[in-house]
Structures are given as C-alpha cells and as structure tokens.
C-alpha cells in the first residue's frame, strides 16, 4: 500500500494538534487527512488549514453528534484500501506506518499501536501499564492509532449513542467477520492526556461516563484494569499537588 487515508476526530483540539499532525506526516504516507470536527471554537481549524496549505490533501467534515457519529462519517469518507484512525492528542513513534504494516497478513483486519501515557516515567510502572493496556485493548478495542482494512467496516452502522465504547463496536464488527486485530507494543503512540484528567474530579468523571454508557458485562471484564487506571490518576493528582 502506497498511502492511506487518515481519519482524525477533533473538537477544540489545539493543545496538541500541531505535534500530532507533525508526527503523522513524518511517519505515515497520508493520501488524505479526513478531519471530522465537532464545530471547534478554538484554533483547531486554523491549525488544520496550515496543513492543507502545505500538503493539499486535507478534507474537513463537521459533526455535532457523538464519537460514534463522527467515526461513522469518517469511515464513509475513506477511499483507500486501508485507513488509519488517529486521536488528536497523541504523537506517533518514529516509522509508525512501516512498523505497523509488518503485522499485516491476509487474516489481519486491523493493527493497533499501544498508547503510552506521557506522564509515565517509572520503568516498572510503565511495564505494568503496557501489559494492562494491551489486555484492555483485547477486551474493548481502541482507536488512538489504528490501521484498519477499509472494506471490513464500510458496511458498519455504529449506534449513534455510543460516545464511549464505539471502538468496541468497531473491533467486534471486524472480528465477527473472521479477521484478527493485532495489538502491538511497537509501533506505539504517546498519549498526552489533558491536565484535567489528573484531578480527582477528572478521574471520577471518566469512570462515571464509562460506567453510565458501557455494557455492564463489558465493564465487569474491565473493572480490574480500570481500577489500575483510576489508582494511577489519583497518584498523579496527589503527586502534582504536593
């Protein structure tokens, strides 16, 4: 594959967007960058326009719904054989695309690069995080930096109410067709979560949203892993407020 379409969801994403897009264009052969924007009111669209001026391959779609409806619009706009979902607050590792395609076989429908939180510095904590994050992906999927075979999802109809766990729906849609999803430690992306996450309120909000919108059976499988995430968030909160 010579190049791929990339679907990027944005909404007031100016904080990390330049670093994200720089890493994308440096490490992925972008056929088109499909930006699905939730009517940003900050500098997001101005930043996107600079990449359109430089690369002349950016399409902007607007969506005021959920992550599910935004991802649906992005998928429908894809034209290449494979495409990539990319989060707007991640930075890709060097040679991300070349590392990802090494995992492709006729049975593979998607390749996911592990996310690594930018605040993780302790080697032991990082190793534990990588193991837990991969287990979480095997249960619920993820779209931080994911390469997907397009024909497998062109018929998908993601329930519009799925503002979280829409990645689970996509994962299950692919695996139900008999294709594998490969979770890699390399390639990977560095995830620069917003500072609000590392607060007591922010941690509770994330946990509450997941519990409210998630399938109870799915949540029960993720409970132990999410307990680690919550504990780490509290650790960051207390560390930052010493």
XYZ file of N, CA and C in Angstrom:
726
model
N 0.850 -1.193 0.000
C 0.000 0.000 0.000
C 0.883 1.240 0.000
N 0.618 2.128 -0.928
C 1.459 3.309 -1.085
C 1.106 4.414 -0.095
N -0.191 4.613 0.140
C -0.623 5.671 1.052
C -2.002 5.333 1.599
N -2.385 5.991 2.670
C -3.660 5.701 3.321
C -4.379 6.992 3.695
N -5.704 6.903 3.753
C -6.484 7.983 4.342
C -6.367 7.891 5.860
N -6.414 9.041 6.504
C -6.323 9.107 7.965
C -7.529 9.878 8.480
N -8.270 9.279 9.410
C -9.450 9.911 9.999
C -9.093 10.432 11.382
N -9.262 11.734 11.553
C -8.906 12.400 12.799
C -10.124 13.138 13.343
N -10.570 12.780 14.545
C -11.682 13.472 15.195
C -11.137 14.637 16.014
N -11.740 15.817 15.847
C -11.296 16.983 16.605
C -12.485 17.724 17.203
N -12.225 18.360 18.312
C -13.128 19.352 18.892
C -12.318 20.138 19.921
N -12.024 21.385 19.579
C -11.184 22.229 20.439
C -9.902 21.493 20.819
N -9.193 21.051 19.788
C -8.026 20.177 19.952
C -6.701 20.890 19.788
N -6.688 22.219 19.915
C -5.487 22.986 19.611
C -4.292 22.626 20.488
N -4.537 22.095 21.681
C -3.477 21.877 22.678
C -2.325 21.030 22.124
N -2.644 19.930 21.448
C -1.598 19.016 20.967
C -1.644 18.806 19.459
N -2.498 19.522 18.764
C -2.779 19.191 17.368
C -1.565 19.348 16.458
N -0.786 20.393 16.629
C 0.383 20.588 15.766
C 1.385 19.452 15.929
N 1.683 19.083 17.172
C 2.614 17.972 17.401
C 2.056 16.665 16.851
N 0.758 16.476 17.008
C 0.111 15.267 16.493
C 0.257 15.184 14.973
N -0.100 16.262 14.280
C -0.074 16.252 12.819
C 1.345 16.235 12.268
N 2.264 16.870 12.948
C 3.673 16.773 12.526
C 4.124 15.317 12.564
N 3.798 14.624 13.646
C 4.213 13.221 13.770
C 3.515 12.353 12.725
N 2.285 12.705 12.386
C 1.550 11.951 11.363
C 2.243 12.075 10.011
N 2.447 13.299 9.560
C 3.022 13.491 8.226
C 4.477 13.034 8.142
N 5.154 12.973 9.260
C 6.536 12.492 9.263
C 6.630 10.969 9.225
N 5.594 10.281 9.680
C 5.699 8.826 9.887
C 4.637 7.982 9.191
N 3.751 8.635 8.444
C 2.700 7.916 7.739
C 2.536 8.527 6.342
N 2.434 7.708 5.277
C 2.181 8.243 3.941
C 0.697 8.605 3.806
N 0.371 9.857 3.984
C -1.018 10.303 4.050
C -1.553 10.585 2.651
N -2.548 9.809 2.244
C -3.244 10.096 0.984
C -4.176 11.277 1.172
N -5.060 11.188 2.179
C -5.907 12.313 2.588
C -6.027 12.305 4.099
N -6.018 13.487 4.677
C -6.329 13.649 6.088
C -7.789 14.075 6.182
N -8.612 13.200 6.740
C -10.047 13.463 6.874
C -10.301 13.909 8.307
N -10.538 15.189 8.492
C -10.782 15.745 9.813
C -12.286 15.836 10.039
N -12.764 15.164 11.073
C -14.179 15.253 11.446
C -14.243 16.124 12.691
N -14.704 17.349 12.508
C -14.629 18.346 13.570
C -15.996 18.597 14.203
N -16.002 18.711 15.523
C -17.235 18.961 16.262
C -17.489 20.435 16.484
N -17.313 21.240 15.437
C -17.541 22.692 15.475
C -16.657 23.352 16.537
N -15.353 23.196 16.351
C -14.373 23.762 17.287
C -14.494 25.279 17.344
N -14.278 25.818 18.552
C -14.315 27.271 18.753
C -12.941 27.838 19.096
N -11.916 26.991 19.107
C -10.558 27.456 19.378
C -9.781 27.520 18.054
N -8.486 27.326 18.090
C -7.656 27.457 16.888
C -7.529 26.162 16.087
N -8.314 25.154 16.424
C -8.205 23.846 15.761
C -8.255 23.959 14.240
N -9.269 24.599 13.709
C -9.434 24.648 12.256
C -8.362 25.498 11.585
N -7.898 26.515 12.267
C -6.803 27.325 11.723
C -5.531 26.482 11.598
N -5.280 25.644 12.599
C -4.124 24.751 12.545
C -4.272 23.756 11.399
N -5.460 23.185 11.277
C -5.718 22.230 10.196
C -5.475 22.883 8.837
N -5.886 24.132 8.687
C -5.726 24.825 7.406
C -4.258 24.987 7.019
N -3.378 25.107 7.994
C -1.950 25.228 7.670
C -1.424 23.951 7.017
N -1.977 22.814 7.417
C -1.563 21.542 6.806
C -2.193 21.363 5.428
N -3.367 21.905 5.240
C -3.965 21.906 3.910
C -3.133 22.762 2.954
N -2.678 23.898 3.420
C -1.854 24.774 2.586
C -0.519 24.109 2.230
N 0.004 23.330 3.167
C 1.304 22.689 2.956
C 1.202 21.410 2.141
N 0.173 20.589 2.401
C 0.099 19.255 1.797
C -1.014 19.117 0.757
N -1.994 20.002 0.793
C -3.106 19.996 -0.176
C -3.862 18.660 -0.206
N -4.041 18.050 0.956
C -4.748 16.764 0.997
C -5.641 16.636 2.233
N -6.160 17.757 2.713
C -6.990 17.758 3.922
C -8.449 18.008 3.555
N -9.328 17.126 4.031
C -10.778 17.311 3.903
C -11.361 17.504 5.293
N -12.261 18.464 5.442
C -12.898 18.728 6.736
C -14.380 18.409 6.644
N -14.844 17.596 7.582
C -16.255 17.247 7.717
C -16.696 17.717 9.094
N -17.905 18.197 9.204
C -18.403 18.643 10.506
C -19.442 17.675 11.047
N -19.388 17.459 12.348
C -20.358 16.584 13.013
C -20.556 17.085 14.437
N -21.798 17.243 14.829
C -22.112 17.759 16.165
C -22.735 16.684 17.051
N -22.429 15.426 16.740
C -23.019 14.328 17.494
C -22.055 13.722 18.487
N -21.961 12.412 18.470
C -21.101 11.657 19.381
C -19.847 11.199 18.649
N -18.958 10.547 19.387
C -17.788 9.954 18.730
C -18.230 8.909 17.709
N -19.327 8.230 18.003
C -19.830 7.216 17.083
C -20.229 7.833 15.750
N -21.012 8.911 15.791
C -21.456 9.532 14.538
C -20.282 10.153 13.795
N -19.310 10.675 14.529
C -18.131 11.257 13.885
C -17.295 10.172 13.208
N -17.084 9.057 13.885
C -16.312 7.966 13.285
C -17.047 7.390 12.079
N -18.363 7.305 12.165
C -19.156 6.813 11.043
C -18.943 7.690 9.805
N -19.007 9.000 9.978
C -18.794 9.914 8.854
C -17.378 9.774 8.299
N -16.419 9.612 9.195
C -15.043 9.449 8.748
C -14.859 8.197 7.910
N -15.415 7.091 8.379
C -15.313 5.825 7.650
C -15.942 5.944 6.274
N -17.093 6.575 6.196
C -17.787 6.699 4.918
C -17.005 7.548 3.920
N -16.135 8.422 4.411
C -15.360 9.292 3.522
C -14.071 8.643 3.023
N -13.675 7.523 3.619
C -12.412 6.868 3.264
C -12.474 6.299 1.849
N -11.365 6.442 1.121
C -11.279 5.955 -0.254
C -10.175 4.934 -0.463
N -9.241 4.840 0.472
C -8.103 3.937 0.290
C -8.406 2.541 0.829
N -7.585 1.568 0.405
C -7.781 0.161 0.791
C -7.652 -0.030 2.301
N -6.723 0.660 2.909
C -6.550 0.701 4.356
C -6.644 2.159 4.795
N -7.070 2.374 6.021
C -7.074 3.732 6.569
C -6.666 3.678 8.029
N -6.468 4.851 8.599
C -6.000 4.946 9.977
C -6.906 5.856 10.785
N -7.265 5.422 11.978
C -7.847 6.300 12.975
C -6.711 6.864 13.821
N -6.769 8.171 14.081
C -5.741 8.810 14.895
C -6.397 9.783 15.851
N -6.025 9.716 17.129
C -6.520 10.678 18.109
C -5.725 11.971 17.998
N -6.371 13.075 18.321
C -5.758 14.393 18.128
C -4.792 14.788 19.247
N -4.672 13.972 20.291
C -3.759 14.297 21.390
C -2.672 13.247 21.574
N -2.303 12.594 20.465
C -1.216 11.616 20.524
C -0.103 12.026 19.571
N 1.086 11.523 19.848
C 2.246 11.715 18.980
C 2.747 10.326 18.592
N 2.862 10.082 17.299
C 3.257 8.765 16.812
C 4.760 8.535 16.972
N 5.111 7.279 17.166
C 6.521 6.915 17.235
C 7.145 7.010 15.846
N 8.453 6.989 15.804
C 9.173 7.051 14.534
C 8.851 5.813 13.680
N 8.647 6.037 12.377
C 8.374 4.960 11.416
C 7.114 4.162 11.773
N 6.111 4.846 12.297
C 4.896 4.165 12.742
C 4.305 3.283 11.654
N 4.145 3.816 10.471
C 3.487 3.073 9.393
C 4.300 1.857 8.969
N 5.600 2.018 8.786
C 6.433 0.902 8.362
C 6.426 -0.220 9.389
N 6.367 0.140 10.661
C 6.297 -0.878 11.712
C 4.932 -1.558 11.725
N 3.876 -0.786 11.482
C 2.519 -1.341 11.523
C 2.280 -2.350 10.406
N 2.714 -2.033 9.180
C 2.392 -2.900 8.043
C 3.143 -4.230 8.098
N 4.177 -4.317 8.923
C 4.873 -5.589 9.086
C 3.976 -6.642 9.725
N 2.900 -6.199 10.361
C 1.983 -7.130 11.042
C 0.834 -7.589 10.156
N 0.769 -7.087 8.937
C -0.361 -7.405 8.061
C -0.154 -8.744 7.363
N -1.150 -9.602 7.487
C -1.253 -10.860 6.759
C -2.674 -10.931 6.201
N -2.975 -11.914 5.353
C -4.345 -11.995 4.808
C -5.436 -12.129 5.868
N -5.076 -12.584 7.075
C -6.073 -12.780 8.126
C -6.223 -11.556 9.036
N -5.415 -10.534 8.828
C -5.420 -9.376 9.715
C -6.315 -8.278 9.153
N -7.227 -7.800 10.017
C -8.136 -6.738 9.614
C -7.784 -5.387 10.174
N -6.967 -5.364 11.234
C -6.587 -4.085 11.842
C -5.322 -4.274 12.676
N -4.565 -3.191 12.809
C -3.351 -3.169 13.630
C -3.427 -1.962 14.541
N -3.286 -2.205 15.841
C -3.364 -1.134 16.838
C -2.010 -0.940 17.492
N -1.557 0.319 17.547
C -0.323 0.631 18.248
C -0.623 1.026 19.681
N 0.085 0.454 20.606
C -0.137 0.729 22.022
C -0.045 2.218 22.328
N -0.938 2.703 23.188
C -0.805 4.067 23.698
C 0.041 4.027 24.961
N 0.884 5.029 25.128
C 1.685 5.177 26.338
C 1.423 6.568 26.894
N 0.960 6.654 28.129
C 0.682 7.961 28.713
C 1.971 8.746 28.882
N 1.929 10.010 28.522
C 3.120 10.852 28.537
C 3.711 11.040 29.926
N 2.920 10.837 30.967
C 3.379 11.063 32.342
C 4.124 9.865 32.923
N 4.129 8.744 32.219
C 4.755 7.536 32.742
C 6.276 7.626 32.605
N 6.954 7.649 33.719
C 8.415 7.765 33.738
C 9.086 6.568 34.407
N 8.422 6.008 35.426
C 8.993 4.882 36.164
C 8.948 3.609 35.300
N 10.091 2.952 35.055
C 10.125 1.780 34.179
C 9.207 0.645 34.618
N 9.145 0.386 35.932
C 8.297 -0.702 36.414
C 6.825 -0.370 36.207
N 6.459 0.884 36.475
C 5.082 1.306 36.277
C 4.716 1.282 34.792
N 5.677 1.642 33.951
C 5.455 1.610 32.504
C 5.230 0.188 32.019
N 6.029 -0.751 32.475
C 5.873 -2.147 32.055
C 4.509 -2.689 32.466
N 4.084 -2.378 33.683
C 2.776 -2.822 34.145
C 1.675 -2.173 33.310
N 1.839 -0.892 33.029
C 0.863 -0.170 32.216
C 0.716 -0.811 30.835
N 1.831 -1.165 30.200
C 1.786 -1.750 28.860
C 1.031 -3.072 28.855
N 1.270 -3.882 29.870
C 0.580 -5.173 29.962
C -0.920 -4.964 30.133
N -1.295 -4.061 31.042
C -2.708 -3.806 31.319
C -3.395 -3.171 30.121
N -2.725 -2.214 29.464
C -3.316 -1.536 28.320
C -3.579 -2.507 27.177
N -2.665 -3.438 26.959
C -2.880 -4.430 25.905
C -4.049 -5.346 26.250
N -4.178 -5.712 27.509
C -5.313 -6.534 27.930
C -6.628 -5.793 27.717
N -6.627 -4.492 28.040
C -7.830 -3.680 27.833
C -8.198 -3.647 26.363
N -7.195 -3.480 25.501
C -7.487 -3.451 24.066
C -8.091 -4.762 23.600
N -7.569 -5.880 24.086
C -8.089 -7.182 23.673
C -9.558 -7.337 24.040
N -10.000 -6.627 25.094
C -11.398 -6.696 25.525
C -12.255 -5.662 24.796
N -11.800 -4.418 24.706
C -12.674 -3.349 24.225
C -12.218 -2.653 22.943
N -10.984 -2.921 22.484
C -10.509 -2.236 21.294
C -9.967 -0.861 21.623
N -9.626 -0.111 20.581
C -9.089 1.227 20.760
C -8.834 1.871 19.409
N -8.802 3.189 19.386
C -8.638 3.894 18.117
C -7.594 5.008 18.196
N -6.715 4.960 19.169
C -5.709 6.020 19.323
C -4.847 6.134 18.073
N -4.374 4.989 17.584
C -3.545 4.913 16.378
C -3.750 3.524 15.785
N -4.762 3.404 14.954
C -5.212 2.096 14.491
C -5.318 2.064 12.970
N -4.674 1.079 12.360
C -4.719 0.855 10.918
C -5.798 -0.192 10.636
N -6.733 0.119 9.742
C -7.903 -0.744 9.513
C -8.091 -1.019 8.018
N -8.424 -2.249 7.689
C -8.746 -2.616 6.313
C -10.161 -2.106 5.993
N -10.268 -1.236 5.022
C -11.473 -0.442 4.826
C -12.718 -1.265 4.524
N -12.613 -2.285 3.673
C -13.819 -2.988 3.257
C -14.517 -3.689 4.422
N -13.776 -3.930 5.492
C -14.361 -4.614 6.642
C -15.336 -3.729 7.412
N -15.226 -2.417 7.262
C -16.080 -1.514 8.045
C -16.955 -0.600 7.180
N -16.894 -0.750 5.871
C -17.699 0.119 5.012
C -19.201 -0.110 5.207
N -19.567 -1.280 5.717
C -20.986 -1.577 5.943
C -21.398 -1.357 7.394
N -20.525 -0.825 8.208
C -20.817 -0.676 9.637
C -21.846 0.430 9.872
N -22.669 0.233 10.884
C -23.611 1.256 11.337
C -23.440 1.384 12.844
N -22.552 2.263 13.267
C -22.252 2.400 14.695
C -23.412 3.096 15.389
N -23.982 2.522 16.444
C -25.073 3.192 17.167
C -24.674 4.601 17.593
N -25.481 5.581 17.231
C -25.112 6.979 17.426
C -24.941 7.359 18.893
N -25.553 6.608 19.798
C -25.467 6.967 21.216
C -24.126 6.579 21.844
N -23.288 5.868 21.114
C -22.028 5.390 21.687
C -20.965 6.487 21.667
N -21.003 7.344 22.673
C -19.965 8.364 22.783
C -18.684 7.764 23.375
N -18.816 6.685 24.122
C -17.684 5.845 24.517
C -18.014 4.419 24.089
N -16.976 3.591 23.986
C -17.102 2.197 23.564
C -17.545 2.048 22.110
N -17.477 3.128 21.336
C -17.682 2.967 19.895
C -16.520 2.177 19.295
N -15.352 2.249 19.951
C -14.212 1.461 19.494
C -14.460 -0.032 19.697
N -15.194 -0.385 20.739
C -15.557 -1.786 20.972
C -16.454 -2.291 19.849
N -17.394 -1.466 19.439
C -18.310 -1.843 18.358
C -17.534 -2.080 17.064
N -16.565 -1.223 16.782
C -15.758 -1.377 15.571
C -14.925 -2.652 15.651
N -14.290 -2.880 16.791
C -13.484 -4.092 16.985
C -14.318 -5.342 16.768
N -15.498 -5.399 17.386
C -16.348 -6.579 17.262
C -16.846 -6.769 15.834
N -17.088 -5.677 15.133
C -17.552 -5.748 13.746
C -16.497 -6.419 12.869
N -15.231 -6.114 13.142
C -14.143 -6.705 12.354
C -13.939 -8.169 12.708
N -13.893 -8.480 13.990
C -13.613 -9.860 14.406
C -14.761 -10.809 14.070
N -15.992 -10.307 14.042
C -17.129 -11.153 13.666
C -17.043 -11.615 12.215
N -16.268 -10.914 11.416
C -16.072 -11.302 10.020
C -14.905 -12.272 9.868
N -14.324 -12.684 10.989
C -13.267 -13.677 10.965
C -11.867 -13.133 10.799
N -11.695 -11.822 10.985
C -10.380 -11.217 10.849
C -9.793 -10.904 12.224
N -8.478 -10.924 12.281
C -7.769 -10.649 13.517
C -7.466 -9.157 13.654
N -7.375 -8.709 14.901
C -6.864 -7.379 15.198
C -5.601 -7.557 16.021
N -4.511 -7.032 15.509
C -3.211 -7.206 16.147
C -2.919 -6.017 17.053
N -2.623 -6.292 18.318
C -2.214 -5.247 19.262
C -0.700 -5.282 19.406
N -0.041 -4.165 19.117
C 1.424 -4.117 19.096
C 1.981 -3.264 20.231
N 3.151 -3.624 20.694
C 3.909 -2.734 21.565
C 4.735 -1.753 20.732
N 4.995 -2.157 19.479
C 5.738 -1.297 18.558
C 5.197 -1.557 17.163
N 4.525 -0.617 16.523
C 4.506 0.811 16.804
C 3.664 1.170 18.032
N 3.808 2.432 18.444
C 3.065 2.933 19.579
C 2.855 4.426 19.404
N 2.059 4.993 20.282
C 1.900 6.449 20.306
C 2.015 6.925 21.750
N 2.455 8.151 21.915
C 2.485 8.786 23.227
C 1.208 9.599 23.371
N 0.454 9.307 24.412
C -0.852 9.945 24.622
C -0.706 11.063 25.654
N -0.909 12.295 25.202
C -0.806 13.458 26.080
C -2.195 13.815 26.597
N -2.599 13.094 27.625
C -3.920 13.334 28.198
C -3.971 14.727 28.840
N -5.124 15.400 28.786
C -5.213 16.759 29.333
C -5.006 16.778 30.841
N -4.555 17.917 31.356
C -4.288 18.041 32.792
C -5.526 17.767 33.635
N -6.712 18.022 33.075
C -7.951 17.811 33.833
C -8.151 16.357 34.221
N -7.514 15.454 33.460
C -7.619 14.027 33.783
C -6.944 13.725 35.111
N -5.843 14.448 35.387
C -5.063 14.167 36.587
C -5.594 14.943 37.794
N -6.895 15.077 37.882
C -7.543 15.670 39.043
C -8.536 14.668 39.600
N -8.900 14.865 40.843
C -9.870 13.969 41.473
C -11.184 13.965 40.684
N -11.655 15.157 40.333
C -12.909 15.275 39.602
C -12.802 14.656 38.215
N -11.674 14.904 37.541
C -11.494 14.365 36.203
C -11.487 12.848 36.184
N -10.819 12.246 37.159
C -10.780 10.781 37.253
C -12.172 10.218 37.477
N -12.931 10.857 38.374
C -14.284 10.392 38.649
C -15.190 10.553 37.433
N -15.015 11.647 36.687
C -15.849 11.876 35.504
C -15.645 10.793 34.452
N -14.385 10.412 34.233
C -14.087 9.365 33.261
C -14.694 8.039 33.695
N -14.505 7.701 34.963
C -15.058 6.446 35.477
C -16.576 6.444 35.406
N -17.202 7.566 35.761
C -18.662 7.661 35.757
C -19.218 7.529 34.351
N -18.581 8.205 33.382
C -19.055 8.142 31.999
C -18.968 6.720 31.463
N -17.874 6.029 31.754
C -17.714 4.656 31.289
C -18.760 3.734 31.896
N -19.011 3.892 33.190
C -19.999 3.061 33.860
C -21.418 3.352 33.359
N -21.689 4.619 33.075
C -23.032 5.018 32.650
C -23.351 4.543 31.236
N -22.356 4.595 30.351
C -22.612 4.313 28.945
C -22.157 2.924 28.514
N -21.392 2.259 29.348
C -20.851 0.968 28.955
C -21.787 -0.198 29.242
N -21.589 -1.282 28.513
C -22.304 -2.525 28.752
C -21.839 -3.119 30.079
N -22.775 -3.462 30.993
C -22.379 -3.968 32.314
C -21.440 -5.170 32.243
N -21.677 -6.054 31.281
C -20.827 -7.231 31.133
C -19.411 -6.821 30.724
N -19.327 -5.849 29.834
C -18.031 -5.354 29.402
C -17.311 -4.656 30.541
N -18.041 -3.838 31.291
C -17.453 -3.112 32.417
C -16.891 -4.080 33.443
N -17.602 -5.185 33.688
C -17.139 -6.159 34.681
C -15.804 -6.767 34.266
N -15.606 -6.975 32.959
C -14.343 -7.516 32.473
C -13.209 -6.510 32.610
N -13.562 -5.227 32.558
C -12.557 -4.174 32.581
C -12.303 -3.613 33.979
N -13.048 -4.096 34.954
C -13.031 -3.479 36.278
C -11.643 -3.450 36.899
N -10.937 -4.568 36.855
C -9.621 -4.629 37.485
C -8.641 -3.696 36.775
N -8.669 -3.722 35.432
C -7.748 -2.875 34.672
C -8.049 -1.405 34.889
N -9.335 -1.050 34.893
C -9.704 0.346 35.098
C -9.397 0.802 36.524
N -9.388 -0.135 37.454
C -9.001 0.209 38.822
C -7.554 0.681 38.857
N -6.709 0.048 38.035
C -5.313 0.486 37.936
C -5.246 1.889 37.353
N -6.021 2.145 36.282
C -6.036 3.471 35.668
C -6.475 4.534 36.678
N -7.514 4.216 37.431
C -8.014 5.167 38.417
C -6.980 5.418 39.506
N -6.357 4.348 39.967
C -5.327 4.484 41.000
C -4.168 5.341 40.492
N -3.782 5.134 39.232
C -2.692 5.929 38.675
C -3.088 7.395 38.541
N -4.332 7.641 38.159
C -4.815 9.019 38.048
C -4.771 9.718 39.406
N -5.184 9.010 40.454
C -5.123 9.572 41.800
C -3.669 9.821 42.220
N -2.784 8.889 41.850
C -1.359 9.055 42.143
C -0.828 10.322 41.493
N -1.191 10.549 40.211
C -0.761 11.752 39.512
C -1.340 13.003 40.166
N -2.606 12.900 40.594
C -3.249 14.051 41.240
C -2.512 14.458 42.516
N -2.224 13.473 43.362
C -1.567 13.783 44.632
C -0.111 14.193 44.431
N 0.548 13.620 43.409
C 1.931 13.988 43.098
C 1.999 15.426 42.611
N 1.061 15.816 41.755
C 1.056 17.169 41.183
C 0.637 18.220 42.186
N 0.013 17.806 43.283
C -0.479 18.773 44.251
C 0.282 18.753 45.569
N 1.454 18.193 45.545
C 2.292 18.208 46.751
C 2.839 19.616 46.993
